[in-house]
Structure formats: structure tokens, C-alpha cells
Backbone as CSV, one residue per row, in Angstrom:
resi,resn,N_x,N_y,N_z,CA_x,CA_y,CA_z,C_x,C_y,C_z
1,MET,71.433,55.640,87.058,72.422,56.680,86.751,71.790,58.071,86.838
2,ILE,70.565,58.189,86.276,69.864,59.469,86.323,69.584,59.867,87.763
3,GLY,69.206,58.861,88.572,68.940,59.136,89.983,70.166,59.649,90.706
4,LEU,71.325,59.062,90.394,72.569,59.512,91.021,72.888,60.949,90.635
5,LEU,72.688,61.279,89.352,72.950,62.641,88.896,72.011,63.632,89.563
6,GLU,70.749,63.229,89.705,69.792,64.112,90.365,70.201,64.366,91.810
7,ASN,70.619,63.295,92.498,71.064,63.450,93.888,72.293,64.348,93.975
8,LEU,73.201,64.189,93.011,74.404,65.013,92.993,74.045,66.480,92.808
9,HIS,73.111,66.739,91.902,72.688,68.117,91.671,72.020,68.703,92.909
10,ILE,71.260,67.884,93.616,70.608,68.345,94.846,71.650,68.718,95.889
11,VAL,72.670,67.868,96.028,73.744,68.144,96.994,74.479,69.426,96.623
12,GLN,74.803,69.567,95.328,75.506,70.768,94.882,74.665,72.013,95.120
13,TYR,73.361,71.904,94.860,72.467,73.044,95.070,72.388,73.394,96.552
14,ALA,72.360,72.354,97.402,72.313,72.585,98.849,73.581,73.288,99.322
15,ILE,74.721,72.902,98.749,75.987,73.547,99.110,75.963,75.013,98.718
16,LEU,75.443,75.282,97.507,75.357,76.669,97.051,74.452,77.487,97.966
17,LEU,73.322,76.891,98.381,72.419,77.585,99.292,73.106,77.864,100.621
18,THR,73.858,76.875,101.117,74.562,77.042,102.387,75.595,78.154,102.283
19,GLU,76.357,78.173,101.186,77.366,79.209,100.996,76.723,80.587,100.899
20,ALA,75.609,80.669,100.171,74.920,81.949,100.029,74.381,82.425,101.371
21,ALA,73.829,81.484,102.143,73.294,81.836,103.456,74.406,82.298,104.388
22,ARG,75.549,81.625,104.321,76.671,82.006,105.172,77.180,83.401,104.803
23,ALA,77.306,83.651,103.499,77.764,84.961,103.048,76.782,86.052,103.468
24,ASP,75.486,85.748,103.371,74.460,86.715,103.774,74.542,86.996,105.271
25,PHE,74.741,85.944,106.061,74.885,86.106,107.511,76.101,86.969,107.845
26,LEU,77.220,86.687,107.189,78.445,87.438,107.453,78.282,88.905,107.072
27,LEU,77.599,89.152,105.968,77.391,90.532,105.537,76.514,91.287,106.531
28,LYS,75.438,90.651,106.991,74.552,91.300,107.953,75.251,91.528,109.289
29,THR,76.126,90.604,109.666,76.795,90.687,110.964,77.966,91.657,110.955
30,TYR,78.725,91.658,109.869,79.983,92.397,109.859,80.061,93.515,108.818
31,GLY,79.062,93.623,107.961,79.146,94.567,106.849,79.477,95.990,107.261
32,GLU,78.738,96.533,108.220,78.958,97.918,108.631,80.313,98.094,109.297
33,ARG,80.702,97.121,110.117,82.000,97.219,110.794,83.155,97.101,109.806
34,LEU,82.982,96.267,108.792,84.016,96.161,107.763,84.155,97.470,106.992
35,THR,83.025,98.092,106.694,83.068,99.384,106.005,83.808,100.417,106.840
36,ALA,83.485,100.466,108.135,84.122,101.442,109.024,85.616,101.177,109.164
37,ARG,85.967,99.915,109.319,87.380,99.552,109.483,88.175,99.865,108.217
38,TRP,87.598,99.547,107.065,88.289,99.810,105.802,88.450,101.310,105.581
39,THR,87.451,102.082,105.963,87.538,103.537,105.835,88.701,104.082,106.661
40,GLU,88.941,103.476,107.826,90.027,103.915,108.705,91.398,103.535,108.165
41,THR,91.494,102.373,107.545,92.811,101.820,107.202,93.177,101.891,105.729
42,ALA,92.214,102.165,104.858,92.472,102.101,103.410,93.606,103.015,102.978
43,GLN,93.736,104.165,103.640,94.765,105.124,103.238,96.175,104.589,103.471
44,HIS,96.292,103.587,104.341,97.606,103.011,104.625,97.922,101.812,103.731
45,GLU,96.951,101.391,102.940,97.164,100.249,102.062,97.701,100.717,100.712
46,SER,98.274,99.790,99.982,98.823,100.132,98.674,97.691,100.427,97.694
47,PRO,97.926,101.304,96.724,96.896,101.587,95.713,96.481,100.330,94.955
48,GLU,97.436,99.422,94.738,97.119,98.194,94.013,96.130,97.334,94.792
49,LEU,96.348,97.229,96.114,95.440,96.436,96.941,94.062,97.081,96.997
50,ALA,94.021,98.396,97.182,92.738,99.100,97.228,91.975,98.918,95.920
51,SER,92.697,98.961,94.808,92.064,98.775,93.505,91.526,97.356,93.357
52,GLU,92.297,96.387,93.853,91.873,94.988,93.769,90.580,94.762,94.549
53,ILE,90.493,95.353,95.736,89.289,95.201,96.558,88.109,95.936,95.924
54,SER,88.371,97.084,95.324,87.287,97.863,94.709,86.631,97.121,93.556
55,ARG,87.355,96.169,92.966,86.805,95.405,91.839,85.961,94.216,92.285
56,GLU,85.942,93.944,93.593,85.114,92.854,94.101,83.632,93.222,93.961
57,PRO,82.753,92.233,93.783,81.321,92.536,93.691,80.775,93.030,95.031
58,GLY,79.827,93.938,94.971,79.221,94.441,96.198,78.780,95.882,96.054
59,LYS,77.763,96.257,96.824,77.221,97.610,96.766,77.926,98.550,97.734
60,THR,78.541,97.989,98.778,79.223,98.807,99.778,80.669,98.357,99.904
61,GLU,81.478,99.203,100.547,82.874,98.826,100.780,82.951,97.576,101.652
62,GLY,82.032,97.480,102.623,82.025,96.309,103.493,81.737,95.030,102.740
63,GLU,80.803,95.080,101.797,80.466,93.890,101.015,81.615,93.507,100.086
64,LYS,82.254,94.500,99.492,83.409,94.227,98.631,84.534,93.577,99.445
65,LEU,84.770,94.127,100.633,85.834,93.596,101.478,85.506,92.183,101.943
66,LEU,84.240,91.935,102.275,83.828,90.590,102.675,84.066,89.598,101.542
67,ASN,83.730,89.971,100.332,83.967,89.079,99.195,85.455,88.826,98.981
68,TYR,86.267,89.816,99.316,87.720,89.637,99.230,88.176,88.588,100.248
69,PHE,87.606,88.640,101.445,87.907,87.625,102.464,87.419,86.247,102.011
70,LEU,86.202,86.190,101.498,85.650,84.912,101.044,86.538,84.279,99.979
71,GLY,87.112,85.110,99.136,87.984,84.605,98.083,89.287,84.030,98.600
72,HIS,89.624,84.330,99.852,90.857,83.811,100.444,90.600,82.659,101.413
73,ASP,89.362,82.212,101.499,89.026,81.085,102.375,89.235,79.788,101.597
74,PRO,90.188,78.941,102.014,90.497,77.737,101.242,89.537,76.573,101.488
75,SER,88.625,76.711,102.455,87.720,75.605,102.773,86.572,75.545,101.776
76,ARG,85.933,74.395,101.695,84.840,74.207,100.743,83.561,74.899,101.208
77,ASN,83.431,75.108,102.510,82.184,75.678,103.037,82.396,77.033,103.709
78,GLN,83.487,77.708,103.337,83.772,79.054,103.867,83.840,79.057,105.391
79,ALA,84.457,78.014,105.924,84.470,77.816,107.371,85.364,78.801,108.111
80,TYR,86.295,79.440,107.401,87.287,80.261,108.088,87.124,81.760,107.832
81,THR,86.145,82.127,107.017,85.970,83.543,106.702,85.637,84.358,107.948
82,GLN,84.758,83.836,108.786,84.371,84.575,109.983,85.577,84.798,110.893
83,TRP,86.438,83.796,111.005,87.652,83.942,111.822,88.545,85.039,111.248
84,MET,88.743,85.029,109.929,89.590,86.046,109.305,89.011,87.443,109.500
85,VAL,87.706,87.570,109.310,87.060,88.874,109.473,87.208,89.373,110.902
86,ASN,86.957,88.490,111.862,87.086,88.877,113.271,88.496,89.336,113.597
87,LYS,89.485,88.610,113.110,90.873,88.968,113.403,91.243,90.297,112.749
88,TYR,90.739,90.531,111.558,90.989,91.804,110.889,90.377,92.956,111.680
89,LEU,89.154,92.787,112.134,88.472,93.848,112.878,89.159,94.136,114.210
90,LYS,89.796,93.114,114.784,90.453,93.275,116.087,91.946,93.559,115.964
91,GLY,92.441,93.681,114.736,93.850,94.009,114.543,94.788,92.823,114.548
92,GLY,94.242,91.606,114.524,95.087,90.417,114.550,95.425,89.866,113.181
93,LEU,94.955,90.538,112.131,95.224,90.096,110.762,95.213,91.312,109.852
94,ARG,96.287,91.464,109.080,96.375,92.561,108.125,95.877,92.100,106.761
95,ILE,95.234,93.016,106.049,94.734,92.691,104.716,95.871,92.177,103.834
96,GLU,97.033,92.783,103.957,98.164,92.402,103.118,98.624,90.973,103.374
97,ASP,98.213,90.397,104.515,98.640,89.048,104.866,97.594,87.986,104.539
98,LEU,96.549,88.353,103.809,95.483,87.393,103.533,95.972,86.207,102.706
99,SER,96.866,86.451,101.763,97.385,85.336,100.965,98.139,84.350,101.851
100,ARG,98.912,84.895,102.783,99.638,84.036,103.718,98.665,83.313,104.646
101,ALA,97.627,84.027,105.080,96.614,83.409,105.935,95.943,82.248,105.212
102,ALA,95.650,82.441,103.930,95.000,81.384,103.154,95.869,80.131,103.086
103,SER,97.180,80.321,102.930,98.069,79.157,102.853,98.147,78.439,104.196
104,TYR,98.173,79.198,105.302,98.198,78.569,106.625,96.881,77.859,106.913
105,LEU,95.770,78.476,106.514,94.459,77.867,106.740,94.300,76.595,105.916
106,GLU,94.899,76.573,104.744,94.852,75.357,103.924,95.569,74.212,104.627
107,VAL,96.731,74.515,105.221,97.462,73.500,105.981,96.652,73.089,107.209
108,PHE,96.077,74.075,107.900,95.275,73.799,109.091,94.091,72.903,108.749
109,ASP,93.416,73.209,107.652,92.241,72.437,107.257,92.617,70.996,106.925
110,ARG,93.768,70.832,106.321,94.224,69.499,105.920,94.720,68.677,107.109
111,ALA,95.333,69.350,108.090,95.993,68.614,109.180,95.368,68.864,110.543
112,LYS,94.157,69.432,110.592,93.619,69.849,111.889,93.347,68.685,112.837
113,SER,93.224,67.473,112.300,93.050,66.325,113.192,94.309,66.062,114.008
114,ARG,95.440,66.592,113.538,96.712,66.413,114.248,97.191,67.688,114.923
115,ILE,96.470,68.790,114.707,96.863,70.071,115.280,96.050,70.337,116.533
116,LYS,96.716,70.749,117.577,96.047,71.081,118.830,96.343,72.530,119.197
117,PRO,95.287,73.320,119.489,93.866,72.977,119.395,93.396,72.932,117.944
118,SER,92.346,72.166,117.717,91.830,71.999,116.362,90.694,72.963,116.046
119,ASP,90.331,73.808,117.011,89.296,74.821,116.799,89.963,76.109,116.337
120,ILE,89.636,76.570,115.142,90.280,77.758,114.589,90.082,78.972,115.484
121,ASN,88.983,79.021,116.209,88.698,80.178,117.060,89.612,80.259,118.278
122,ALA,90.409,79.222,118.499,91.349,79.247,119.614,92.590,80.080,119.299
123,TYR,92.758,80.462,118.033,93.951,81.202,117.619,93.624,82.688,117.538
124,LYS,94.320,83.475,118.355,93.951,84.879,118.499,94.431,85.760,117.355
125,ASP,95.414,85.285,116.594,95.886,86.077,115.464,96.617,85.175,114.477
126,LEU,97.074,85.766,113.381,97.727,84.991,112.328,99.022,84.369,112.818
127,GLN,99.739,85.070,113.666,101.007,84.550,114.160,100.801,83.284,114.984
128,ALA,99.754,83.262,115.800,99.462,82.068,116.596,99.133,80.884,115.689
129,LEU,98.374,81.144,114.631,98.046,80.080,113.680,99.302,79.607,112.961
130,GLN,100.159,80.539,112.587,101.388,80.178,111.883,102.255,79.250,112.721
131,ILE,102.389,79.565,114.000,103.194,78.732,114.894,102.624,77.315,114.959
132,ALA,101.293,77.212,114.967,100.646,75.903,115.077,100.825,75.056,113.827
133,VAL,100.780,75.678,112.643,100.819,74.891,111.403,102.225,74.686,110.859
134,THR,103.189,75.460,111.347,104.548,75.382,110.798,105.114,73.962,110.770
135,PRO,104.928,73.139,111.825,105.473,71.770,111.757,104.872,70.920,110.649
136,PHE,103.747,71.355,110.087,103.070,70.563,109.068,103.297,71.112,107.658
137,ILE,104.119,72.127,107.560,104.455,72.699,106.261,105.752,72.080,105.774
138,GLU,105.759,71.651,104.530,106.992,71.113,103.956,107.976,72.254,103.769
139,GLN,109.060,72.169,104.494,110.040,73.247,104.462,110.976,73.076,103.272
140,GLY,111.183,74.192,102.583,112.146,74.186,101.490,113.562,74.256,102.032
141,VAL,114.502,73.935,101.219,115.903,74.001,101.625,116.376,75.441,101.513
142,ALA,116.930,75.958,102.604,117.410,77.342,102.602,118.535,77.509,101.595
143,VAL,118.502,78.624,100.947,119.535,78.913,99.953,120.711,79.586,100.636
144,SER,121.881,79.025,100.497,123.067,79.594,101.113,123.516,80.821,100.349
145,ALA,124.084,81.788,101.091,124.589,83.005,100.451,125.702,82.681,99.466
146,ARG,126.394,81.567,99.694,127.480,81.189,98.789,126.966,80.845,97.404
147,ASP,125.682,80.450,97.336,125.110,80.054,96.061,124.520,81.232,95.285
148,GLU,124.512,82.395,95.910,123.950,83.568,95.238,124.892,84.061,94.150
149,ASN,124.314,84.614,93.165,125.105,85.163,92.069,125.926,86.343,92.557
150,ALA,127.232,86.310,92.309,128.124,87.345,92.826,127.785,88.720,92.257
151,ARG,127.387,88.758,91.003,127.047,90.044,90.404,125.834,90.662,91.076
152,LEU,124.806,89.846,91.336,123.606,90.346,91.997,123.935,90.824,93.400
153,ASP,124.815,90.100,94.081,125.198,90.490,95.434,125.861,91.862,95.432
154,ARG,126.769,92.073,94.495,127.431,93.375,94.412,126.431,94.472,94.061
155,ARG,125.513,94.144,93.170,124.516,95.136,92.755,123.626,95.560,93.922
156,MET,123.189,94.605,94.723,122.278,94.911,95.822,122.955,95.699,96.940
157,ARG,124.280,95.713,96.940,125.014,96.446,97.973,125.431,97.846,97.518
158,GLN,125.076,98.203,96.291,125.370,99.554,95.827,124.437,100.546,96.508
159,GLU,124.878,101.800,96.612,124.178,102.769,97.451,122.771,103.101,96.974
160,ASP,122.488,102.912,95.695,121.126,103.179,95.237,120.173,102.046,95.588
161,GLN,120.721,100.900,95.992,119.901,99.750,96.367,119.761,99.597,97.882
162,SER,120.815,99.887,98.610,120.767,99.721,100.066,121.852,100.558,100.722
163,THR,121.652,100.840,101.999,122.653,101.533,102.804,123.000,100.657,103.994
164,VAL,124.272,100.332,104.141,124.730,99.528,105.270,125.072,100.468,106.418
165,LEU,124.362,100.322,107.527,124.576,101.173,108.694,125.594,100.581,109.654
166,LEU,125.701,99.261,109.648,126.632,98.573,110.552,127.076,97.286,109.886
167,ASP,128.380,97.022,109.926,128.919,95.778,109.383,130.098,95.365,110.251
168,SER,129.779,94.767,111.401,130.808,94.354,112.349,131.085,92.864,112.189
169,ASP,131.894,92.326,113.066,132.196,90.898,113.003,130.972,90.046,113.326
170,THR,130.031,90.624,114.062,128.889,89.835,114.527,127.550,90.248,113.930
171,MET,127.394,91.530,113.580,126.092,92.028,113.160,126.195,92.853,111.886
172,LYS,125.116,92.831,111.119,124.980,93.729,109.974,123.600,94.373,110.037
173,VAL,123.551,95.671,109.802,122.289,96.411,109.765,122.259,97.202,108.474
174,LEU,121.171,97.079,107.726,121.077,97.815,106.473,119.647,98.279,106.231
175,VAL,119.537,99.254,105.342,118.240,99.788,104.922,118.089,99.523,103.427
176,PRO,117.104,98.719,103.006,116.877,98.526,101.566,116.166,99.738,100.976
177,HIS,116.588,100.156,99.792,115.990,101.328,99.148,115.079,100.966,97.981
178,THR,115.055,99.696,97.602,114.215,99.256,96.490,113.542,97.941,96.855
179,ARG,112.496,97.621,96.114,111.829,96.339,96.330,112.784,95.190,96.038
180,GLU,113.620,95.347,95.008,114.563,94.290,94.658,115.530,94.013,95.813
181,ALA,115.996,95.079,96.460,116.906,94.900,97.594,116.183,94.262,98.776
182,ALA,114.927,94.655,98.996,114.148,94.063,100.089,113.952,92.568,99.856
183,ILE,113.738,92.185,98.600,113.591,90.767,98.267,114.917,90.036,98.461
184,TYR,115.992,90.653,97.987,117.303,90.001,98.057,117.735,89.777,99.505
185,PHE,117.666,90.819,100.318,118.124,90.696,101.702,117.088,90.012,102.598
186,GLY,115.875,89.832,102.075,114.849,89.143,102.849,114.573,87.732,102.363
187,ARG,115.449,87.199,101.492,115.218,85.859,100.953,115.210,84.824,102.084
188,ASN,114.388,83.797,101.879,114.198,82.717,102.855,113.501,83.185,104.124
189,THR,112.799,84.310,104.047,111.960,84.750,105.160,110.504,84.731,104.710
190,GLN,109.612,84.996,105.656,108.183,85.078,105.362,107.711,86.526,105.238
191,TRP,108.626,87.474,105.148,108.252,88.887,105.101,107.495,89.198,103.818
192,CYS,106.416,89.951,103.954,105.651,90.337,102.760,106.441,91.315,101.900
193,THR,107.457,91.954,102.473,108.310,92.861,101.706,109.344,92.103,100.881
194,ALA,109.426,90.784,101.094,110.354,89.950,100.326,109.606,88.998,99.400
195,ALA,108.295,89.183,99.291,107.464,88.261,98.511,107.768,88.363,97.022
196,THR,107.790,87.212,96.370,107.974,87.163,94.917,106.823,86.447,94.225
197,ASN,106.107,85.588,94.948,104.997,84.838,94.353,103.636,85.417,94.712
198,SER,103.628,86.477,95.498,102.394,87.180,95.841,102.724,88.669,95.893
199,TYR,101.725,89.484,96.207,101.949,90.927,96.177,103.029,91.326,97.178
200,ASN,103.951,92.174,96.737,105.051,92.632,97.582,104.708,94.010,98.159
201,TYR,104.867,94.161,99.481,104.428,95.371,100.168,105.575,96.309,100.543
202,TYR,106.722,96.150,99.878,107.850,97.009,100.234,107.486,98.490,100.117
203,GLU,106.927,98.891,98.971,106.633,100.310,98.759,105.659,100.853,99.801
204,SER,104.698,100.029,100.188,103.706,100.462,101.173,104.368,100.827,102.496
205,TYR,105.335,100.012,102.924,106.045,100.307,104.168,107.034,101.454,103.991
206,ALA,107.757,101.447,102.878,108.792,102.457,102.656,108.208,103.862,102.592
207,GLU,106.971,103.979,102.129,106.332,105.295,102.076,106.118,105.870,103.467
208,ARG,105.981,105.003,104.470,105.708,105.453,105.839,106.966,105.553,106.684
209,GLY,108.049,104.955,106.241,109.285,105.007,107.012,110.248,103.919,106.578
210,GLN,111.490,104.049,106.986,112.517,103.106,106.557,112.333,101.730,107.189
211,LEU,112.691,100.715,106.416,112.785,99.352,106.925,114.240,99.081,107.304
212,TYR,114.430,98.415,108.424,115.776,98.055,108.862,115.874,96.531,108.910
213,ILE,116.869,95.991,108.224,117.111,94.553,108.241,118.366,94.296,109.062
214,ILE,118.229,93.437,110.056,119.331,93.131,110.971,119.727,91.676,110.785
215,LEU,121.002,91.434,110.580,121.525,90.081,110.388,122.516,89.751,111.495
216,GLU,122.290,88.632,112.167,123.258,88.103,113.132,124.121,87.090,112.384
217,LYS,125.377,87.429,112.154,126.215,86.669,111.236,126.477,85.237,111.696
218,LYS,126.672,85.036,112.984,127.022,83.710,113.478,125.910,82.700,113.237
219,THR,124.678,83.130,113.448,123.533,82.218,113.321,122.769,82.397,112.013
220,ASN,123.060,83.486,111.289,122.343,83.853,110.068,120.871,84.171,110.340
221,ARG,120.555,84.485,111.587,119.191,84.910,111.918,118.985,86.348,111.458
222,ARG,117.750,86.648,111.055,117.443,87.987,110.565,116.154,88.512,111.187
223,TRP,116.124,89.824,111.315,114.937,90.512,111.799,114.698,91.731,110.920
224,GLN,113.452,92.127,110.827,113.113,93.333,110.071,112.277,94.244,110.963
225,TRP,112.710,95.502,111.054,112.050,96.463,111.929,111.446,97.599,111.116
226,HIS,110.268,98.024,111.548,109.617,99.200,110.961,109.028,99.980,112.126
227,PHE,109.712,101.051,112.512,109.368,101.767,113.734,108.001,102.435,113.650
228,GLU,107.640,102.934,112.483,106.370,103.649,112.350,105.177,102.766,112.699
229,ASP,105.284,101.471,112.423,104.203,100.534,112.735,104.514,99.684,113.962
230,GLU,105.648,99.970,114.619,106.093,99.199,115.786,106.091,97.703,115.477
231,MET,106.618,97.380,114.310,106.713,95.992,113.876,108.174,95.567,113.921
232,PHE,108.463,94.588,114.763,109.819,94.090,114.946,109.751,92.575,114.751
233,MET,109.952,92.145,113.499,109.588,90.802,113.082,110.800,89.893,112.893
234,ASP,110.601,88.597,113.233,111.645,87.619,112.958,111.465,87.078,111.541
235,GLU,112.251,86.061,111.185,112.228,85.559,109.811,110.886,84.967,109.410
236,GLN,110.128,84.485,110.405,108.816,83.913,110.129,107.724,84.975,110.102
237,ASP,108.144,86.246,110.184,107.221,87.383,110.209,106.351,87.356,111.461
238,ILE,106.968,86.927,112.557,106.311,86.893,113.863,106.992,87.917,114.759
239,GLN,106.188,88.666,115.504,106.726,89.693,116.381,107.773,89.094,117.323
240,MET,108.908,89.761,117.452,110.010,89.244,118.264,109.527,88.897,119.669
241,GLY,109.893,87.703,120.128,109.500,87.233,121.443,108.298,86.316,121.434
242,ARG,107.481,86.374,120.365,106.287,85.532,120.303,106.630,84.073,120.037
243,ASN,107.720,83.848,119.316,108.089,82.488,118.919,109.442,82.109,119.515
244,GLY,109.698,82.625,120.722,110.968,82.363,121.385,111.825,83.609,121.442
245,PRO,112.852,83.594,122.303,113.700,84.768,122.472,114.504,85.050,121.205
246,PRO,114.987,86.317,121.071,114.857,87.407,122.037,113.636,88.279,121.762
247,THR,113.202,89.018,122.776,112.220,90.063,122.545,112.939,91.272,121.956
248,PHE,112.177,92.207,121.454,112.766,93.421,120.884,113.610,94.152,121.929
249,ILE,113.062,94.318,123.135,113.772,95.042,124.195,115.050,94.317,124.581
250,ASP,114.965,93.001,124.772,116.153,92.229,125.161,117.227,92.294,124.079
251,PHE,116.795,92.254,122.819,117.757,92.305,121.721,118.498,93.639,121.718
252,VAL,117.756,94.727,121.856,118.378,96.053,121.829,119.336,96.223,123.006
253,LYS,118.941,95.739,124.178,119.808,95.851,125.358,121.086,95.031,125.185
254,SER,120.983,93.920,124.465,122.150,93.059,124.257,123.038,93.539,123.118
255,HIS,122.476,94.378,122.235,123.227,94.835,121.063,123.119,96.353,120.934
256,PRO,123.741,97.089,121.846,123.665,98.557,121.780,124.263,99.117,120.496
257,GLU,125.155,98.350,119.859,125.750,98.833,118.617,124.703,98.941,117.508
258,VAL,123.680,98.075,117.561,122.599,98.144,116.581,121.787,99.416,116.800
259,MET,121.477,99.702,118.057,120.729,100.915,118.376,121.515,102.155,117.960
260,LYS,122.810,102.152,118.208,123.640,103.298,117.846,123.687,103.482,116.337
261,ALA,123.768,102.373,115.590,123.836,102.456,114.128,122.540,103.018,113.547
262,ILE,121.421,102.616,114.096,120.125,103.093,113.604,119.859,104.517,114.069
263,GLY,120.294,104.824,115.290,120.062,106.147,115.857,119.215,106.037,117.116
264,GLU,119.761,106.491,118.237,119.067,106.325,119.512,117.715,107.022,119.539
265,SER,117.550,108.063,118.730,116.279,108.795,118.737,115.107,107.911,118.324
266,ARG,115.371,106.873,117.512,114.296,105.976,117.092,113.786,105.134,118.251
267,PHE,114.570,105.037,119.321,114.239,104.143,120.427,113.680,104.881,121.643
268,ILE,113.424,106.177,121.500,112.936,106.978,122.624,111.647,106.420,123.234
269,PRO,110.679,105.926,122.431,109.455,105.382,123.048,109.712,104.223,124.006
270,TRP,110.867,103.574,123.885,111.196,102.439,124.749,112.375,102.774,125.666
271,ALA,112.597,104.067,125.898,113.775,104.519,126.643,113.850,103.896,128.032
272,VAL,112.729,103.830,128.730,112.727,103.300,130.098,113.092,101.824,130.101
273,GLU,112.454,101.044,129.211,112.727,99.604,129.177,114.163,99.310,128.754
274,ILE,114.680,100.117,127.825,116.029,99.875,127.319,117.088,100.395,128.277
275,GLY,116.745,101.464,128.989,117.698,102.053,129.919,118.460,103.219,129.335
276,LEU,117.817,103.924,128.374,118.464,105.109,127.816,118.472,106.225,128.852
277,ASP,119.532,106.999,128.853,119.615,108.140,129.774,118.689,109.257,129.308
């Protein structure tokens, strides 16, 4: 029995050494670049997130940020931290999406023998990983609008909560003015602005510009647009066109009433593709 305990302690100590060595390697390889990247982007992050990262152990911003990544790696041997760091440095992963990344990586780690490709480095960004693991996630039952509380529905449609720009037979376009409205109109989506069990980023986006939520009534499909960041996301928080049609351009060309409701001036950067005069 004593021999077994000694062997167990040796294995545990070896794991700790391996983890420490991996963290040291990552810090030496990426520390300076993480510091530089965080310096560039920190001003666009929420004060709460910046404060959370500042409380991580480390002598530099890069080391603190690396420890924040390590804390979101669901594997036992920190196998996915390097992938997350690389994607962050290349713009394929946002800090605000680390909690979501951790949940996808947990599914990937559990089911990678059935996921193709099974090499995490084959996925160029979080959206690609999400598409791969989605079939292995237990899907919850969507909540029908009929089951929503009528009082809450009326409250969320009041002018201090949201502004409806278009309400036709086929489409609805609105701007949420509060986090509560963003959660309500974004329910059953993967949008970080609709999050209730993790940090909600509505205020972070709203400070930089309005969010537009578009609902196609016949199919109940929804999209959320944020022009300042050129983010045009479907319900799975995947850029339009990445997970099947329509693309942003095709959607706007097919629904000019949506463009008119939002204001054609917002679409000037895409004037040629859309066909604006």
C-alpha cells in the first residue's frame, strides 16, 4: 500500500513538473507578444474583464494574461492553451469568448476520437471549432415565445428597453438599449451579449455602437449586427456565411427593407457589393 502511494505521489509530482514546464515554455514563447497584444486591445475590453485579468498572478501583463488562458484550459495537461493563445494573437479568438472556448474544448477533448479532424491545430478559429463540436453538444429545448411571460415581453418592448426599427409581416429589426433587453431578445442564442451564466458583454459593445437584432419571423432565425466591429453573427455567434447561407451581403441584397430601417449610411463600406447608388 505504501509503495502504491509513493508511486502515486511520484506521478502527481511528474504531472506538476510537466505543467510548470509547459507554462514556462508558453511564457518564454508568447509572453512579450501577449503583453503587446493586450496593450493594443485592453482599452476595448470591459473594465470588469480587465480587472479580472489584473488579479491573475504574474509580474507582467503577458504573464497575467497567460495565466488567464491557462485557467480556461479544460484539459488535464494544458494541451489547448497554446492553441488558444495563438488564435488570440492572430485575431481568431476574443478574450470575451474564453468561457465559450473552454466549453467547446471540453466537448472536443471528450469526443475527439469521433471528431474529424482530431488535431486541435487544424481549427483556425473558435467558430471552426464550434462547428465541429456542435453535433456532440446536448442541445437544450428551445423556449417558444408563447411560453414567455407576457408582462416581461411588454416590458422589453418599451422605449427605454428597446427601439423597434422595422416590424413587417416577415422581418423585425430592433436595437436593445439595456443588457436585460439584449438577453431577452437574444435568448436561445450563443451571443455573449445574451449571456446569463457567464459574463455579459452588452455594455462593452453598446459603448462602441448600437447592436441590431434582426428576426426572420417565418423561420424564427436571428442575427445580431455590430457595424463598428464588422460583426454580423448568426444565432450560434458565427459570422454570417461561415455556417451556411446567407452571407451578410446576400442577406442585405435580399432584404433592402432591413437596410432602409437601419439606415443606408451604415452600409456605405459595402456599397459596391450591395449595389448602392
